[in-house]
Short mmCIF file of C-alpha atoms in Angstrom, two decimals:
data_model
loop_
_atom_site.label_atom_id
_atom_site.label_comp_id
_atom_site.label_asym_id
_atom_site.label_seq_id
_atom_site.Cartn_x
_atom_site.Cartn_y
_atom_site.Cartn_z
CA MET B 1 -26.86 108.42 -29.54
CA ALA B 2 -25.12 105.22 -30.66
CA ARG B 3 -21.37 105.03 -30.25
CA LEU B 4 -19.30 104.98 -33.42
CA SER B 5 -17.60 101.64 -33.99
CA CYS B 6 -14.59 100.67 -36.07
CA LYS B 7 -15.72 98.62 -39.06
CA THR B 8 -12.59 96.49 -38.91
CA CYS B 9 -12.20 95.46 -35.26
CA GLN B 10 -15.86 96.21 -34.45
CA ARG B 11 -14.92 97.97 -31.23
CA PRO B 12 -15.97 101.51 -30.26
CA VAL B 13 -13.69 104.00 -31.99
CA SER B 14 -12.35 105.17 -28.61
CA VAL B 15 -10.93 101.69 -27.94
CA CYS B 16 -10.14 100.58 -31.50
CA PHE B 17 -7.13 98.25 -31.43
CA CYS B 18 -6.38 98.16 -35.17
CA SER B 19 -3.25 100.32 -34.85
CA ARG B 20 -1.81 97.77 -32.41
CA VAL B 21 -2.23 94.78 -34.69
CA VAL B 22 0.99 93.33 -36.10
CA ARG B 23 0.41 91.03 -39.07
CA GLN B 24 1.97 87.59 -38.70
CA GLN B 25 2.47 84.88 -41.31
CA ASN B 26 1.26 81.37 -40.47
CA ARG B 27 1.61 78.18 -42.53
CA TRP B 28 -0.90 76.18 -40.49
CA PRO B 29 -4.34 77.54 -41.49
CA VAL B 30 -6.47 78.65 -38.53
CA HIS B 31 -10.27 78.40 -38.65
CA ILE B 32 -12.19 79.84 -35.71
CA ILE B 33 -15.79 78.67 -35.28
CA GLN B 34 -17.27 81.39 -33.10
CA ASP B 35 -20.45 81.33 -31.07
CA ARG B 36 -22.36 84.42 -32.14
CA GLN B 37 -22.73 85.36 -28.46
CA GLU B 38 -18.96 85.81 -28.33
CA SER B 39 -18.93 88.16 -31.34
CA SER B 40 -20.74 90.81 -29.28
CA HIS B 41 -18.59 90.31 -26.19
CA ALA B 42 -16.50 93.38 -25.41
CA LEU B 43 -13.41 91.28 -24.79
CA GLY B 44 -13.77 88.59 -27.41
CA THR B 45 -10.24 87.64 -28.45
CA ALA B 46 -10.96 85.78 -31.70
CA ARG B 47 -11.09 88.95 -33.79
CA ILE B 48 -7.59 89.90 -32.63
CA ALA B 49 -6.37 86.59 -34.04
CA ALA B 50 -8.33 87.01 -37.27
CA LEU B 51 -6.82 90.45 -37.88
CA SER B 52 -3.29 89.43 -36.89
CA LEU B 53 -2.82 86.19 -38.81
CA SER B 54 -2.36 86.01 -42.57
CA ASN B 55 -4.04 82.60 -42.83
CA CYS B 56 -7.07 82.75 -40.55
CA SER B 57 -10.84 82.64 -40.99
CA LEU B 58 -13.52 83.57 -38.45
CA ILE B 59 -16.96 81.99 -38.86
CA SER B 60 -19.65 83.34 -36.54
CA VAL B 61 -22.66 81.09 -36.00
CA ASP B 62 -25.52 80.65 -33.54
CA PRO B 63 -25.41 76.97 -32.50
CA ASP B 64 -29.04 77.20 -31.38
CA LYS B 65 -30.22 78.41 -34.78
CA PRO B 66 -27.49 78.28 -37.44
CA SER B 67 -28.08 80.01 -40.75
CA THR B 68 -27.76 77.96 -43.92
CA ASP B 69 -24.71 79.96 -45.05
CA SER B 70 -22.77 79.54 -41.81
CA PHE B 71 -23.73 75.87 -41.57
CA ASP B 72 -22.51 75.21 -45.12
CA THR B 73 -19.28 77.16 -44.54
CA ILE B 74 -18.41 75.05 -41.51
CA GLN B 75 -19.39 71.83 -43.26
CA ALA B 76 -17.02 72.74 -46.12
CA LEU B 77 -14.05 72.69 -43.72
CA ARG B 78 -14.40 68.94 -43.38
CA ALA B 79 -13.02 68.23 -46.86
CA ALA B 80 -9.63 69.74 -45.94
CA GLN B 81 -9.04 67.07 -43.26
CA PRO B 82 -8.54 69.48 -40.36
CA VAL B 83 -7.66 68.73 -36.76
CA LEU B 84 -9.48 70.04 -33.70
CA ILE B 85 -7.69 71.94 -30.94
CA TYR B 86 -9.89 71.09 -27.98
CA PRO B 87 -9.30 69.40 -24.61
CA GLY B 88 -10.65 66.00 -23.70
CA GLU B 89 -9.61 62.53 -22.62
CA GLN B 90 -9.03 61.48 -26.23
CA ALA B 91 -6.90 64.53 -27.05
CA GLN B 92 -3.30 63.86 -28.05
CA ASP B 93 -0.45 66.05 -26.88
CA LEU B 94 -0.01 69.00 -29.21
CA THR B 95 3.70 68.29 -29.68
CA ASN B 96 2.73 65.12 -31.59
CA LEU B 97 1.04 67.27 -34.23
CA SER B 98 4.32 69.02 -35.07
CA GLU B 99 5.53 65.74 -36.59
CA GLN B 100 2.56 65.61 -39.00
CA PRO B 101 2.03 67.38 -42.36
CA VAL B 102 0.51 70.86 -42.19
CA SER B 103 -3.26 70.63 -41.63
CA PRO B 104 -6.01 73.19 -41.00
CA LEU B 105 -6.53 73.89 -37.29
CA ILE B 106 -10.06 74.33 -35.94
CA PHE B 107 -10.70 76.27 -32.73
CA ILE B 108 -14.12 76.73 -31.10
CA ASP B 109 -14.61 80.21 -29.64
CA ALA B 110 -17.39 79.73 -27.09
CA SER B 111 -17.99 79.16 -23.41
CA TRP B 112 -17.13 75.61 -22.34
CA ARG B 113 -20.81 74.75 -21.98
CA ARG B 114 -21.82 76.14 -25.36
CA SER B 115 -18.76 74.73 -27.15
CA ARG B 116 -20.26 71.27 -26.62
CA LYS B 117 -23.27 72.36 -28.66
CA PHE B 118 -21.01 72.72 -31.68
CA LEU B 119 -19.75 69.16 -31.21
CA HIS B 120 -23.36 67.96 -31.29
CA LEU B 121 -24.45 70.24 -34.14
CA PHE B 122 -21.45 69.28 -36.27
CA SER B 123 -20.92 65.72 -35.09
CA TRP B 124 -17.94 65.26 -37.43
CA LEU B 125 -15.98 67.77 -35.32
CA ALA B 126 -16.01 65.30 -32.44
CA GLU B 127 -14.58 62.64 -34.75
CA LEU B 128 -11.56 64.71 -35.84
CA PRO B 129 -8.06 64.06 -34.52
CA ARG B 130 -7.96 66.15 -31.36
CA TYR B 131 -4.98 67.86 -29.76
CA SER B 132 -4.45 69.76 -26.53
CA TRP B 133 -1.81 70.30 -23.82
CA GLN B 134 -1.30 70.71 -20.11
CA ALA B 135 -1.05 74.42 -19.42
CA THR B 136 2.03 75.48 -17.47
CA MET B 137 1.20 79.19 -17.24
CA PRO B 138 -1.99 80.86 -15.98
CA SER B 139 -4.19 82.65 -18.48
CA ARG B 140 -3.60 86.36 -19.08
CA TYR B 141 -7.33 86.79 -19.67
CA ARG B 142 -8.37 88.73 -16.58
CA ILE B 143 -12.01 89.64 -17.22
CA ARG B 144 -13.88 86.38 -17.16
CA ARG B 145 -13.80 83.64 -14.60
CA GLN B 146 -12.28 80.56 -16.19
CA PRO B 147 -13.45 76.98 -15.51
CA GLY B 148 -10.01 75.88 -14.31
CA PRO B 149 -6.32 76.79 -13.98
CA ASP B 150 -5.44 75.34 -17.40
CA ALA B 151 -8.18 77.19 -19.33
CA LEU B 152 -6.97 79.72 -21.89
CA SER B 153 -8.75 82.28 -24.02
CA THR B 154 -9.18 81.47 -27.71
CA LEU B 155 -6.37 83.87 -28.62
CA GLU B 156 -3.98 82.36 -26.09
CA ALA B 157 -4.79 78.86 -27.36
CA ILE B 158 -4.07 79.91 -30.95
CA VAL B 159 -0.78 81.58 -29.98
CA HIS B 160 0.35 78.56 -27.98
CA THR B 161 -0.57 76.19 -30.80
CA LEU B 162 1.23 78.15 -33.52
CA GLU B 163 4.31 78.68 -31.35
CA THR B 164 4.42 74.93 -30.76
CA LEU B 165 4.01 74.09 -34.45
CA GLU B 166 5.88 76.76 -36.37
CA HIS B 167 6.88 79.94 -34.52
CA PRO B 168 9.66 80.51 -31.99
CA ALA B 169 8.38 81.19 -28.47
CA GLY B 170 7.53 84.87 -28.11
CA LYS B 171 7.21 85.51 -31.85
CA LEU B 172 3.45 86.11 -31.49
CA ASN B 173 3.62 88.18 -28.31
CA SER B 174 2.17 91.18 -30.16
CA MET B 175 -1.17 89.36 -30.29
CA LEU B 176 -1.17 88.84 -26.53
CA GLU B 177 -0.08 92.43 -25.95
CA THR B 178 -3.06 93.63 -27.99
CA MET B 179 -5.34 91.50 -25.80
CA ASP B 180 -3.71 92.96 -22.66
CA TRP B 181 -4.33 96.49 -23.96
CA VAL B 182 -8.01 95.77 -24.69
CA MET B 183 -8.47 94.37 -21.18
CA ASP B 184 -6.72 97.36 -19.63
CA GLN B 185 -9.18 99.68 -21.38
CA GLN B 186 -12.14 97.64 -20.15
CA ILE B 187 -10.86 97.57 -16.56
CA ARG B 188 -10.33 101.33 -16.69
CA TYR B 189 -13.89 101.75 -17.98
CA MET B 190 -15.49 99.59 -15.28
CA GLY B 191 -13.33 100.96 -12.47
CA ALA B 192 -10.87 99.22 -10.17
CA ASP B 193 -13.46 98.57 -7.44
CA VAL B 194 -15.85 96.77 -9.79
CA TYR B 195 -13.00 94.75 -11.30
CA GLN B 196 -11.67 93.66 -7.92
CA SER B 197 -15.16 92.79 -6.68
CA ASN B 198 -16.24 90.79 -9.73
CA TYR B 199 -13.07 89.23 -11.13
CA GLN B 200 -9.92 89.52 -9.06
CA ASN B 201 -9.08 86.57 -6.81
CA LYS B 202 -12.47 84.96 -7.41
CA GLY B 203 -11.15 81.51 -8.20
CA TYR B 204 -12.71 79.37 -10.89
CA LYS B 205 -16.25 78.64 -12.02
#
């Protein structure tokens, strides 16, 4: 028998996080381009951001075989002159963006390897002004081995960006606390032994 899922957060009803979501206002529009593989991931963090922020869109697309609708939706973002939040040698420090007029922010929610597919599929993304930062705190995302010490989950990247641009530090902690709660439920489900064996103290990819 299939488990009942919440239609809003798309998680099983037993671990629905909707009651933990605190709505936050944001002036800088957030657009999340999500790899469809991530949408079915038990611990995908993009939906927490989409439900928490007043000015946020989540576009799910398969970069290997994009539908016409999703392709057109992403293409339409170009006209608004967005910026890309994504690391790379050509990325400027995020603090420089705070001196610029409000612009739409694009985040790619995908594994590092598959995120590059989006830059090839939508070549204009790679041409956008790009911003990033040097992480000073380790990621709170505990159930996926990250590629390096400065790698953050999509939700953490969004929180850090908005706190740099418009919110006081800590103002968006409720979003991170929701992510912590979701991870706690998943760790409880898999069991401490499995978690320690597969994720804890495993280093980086």
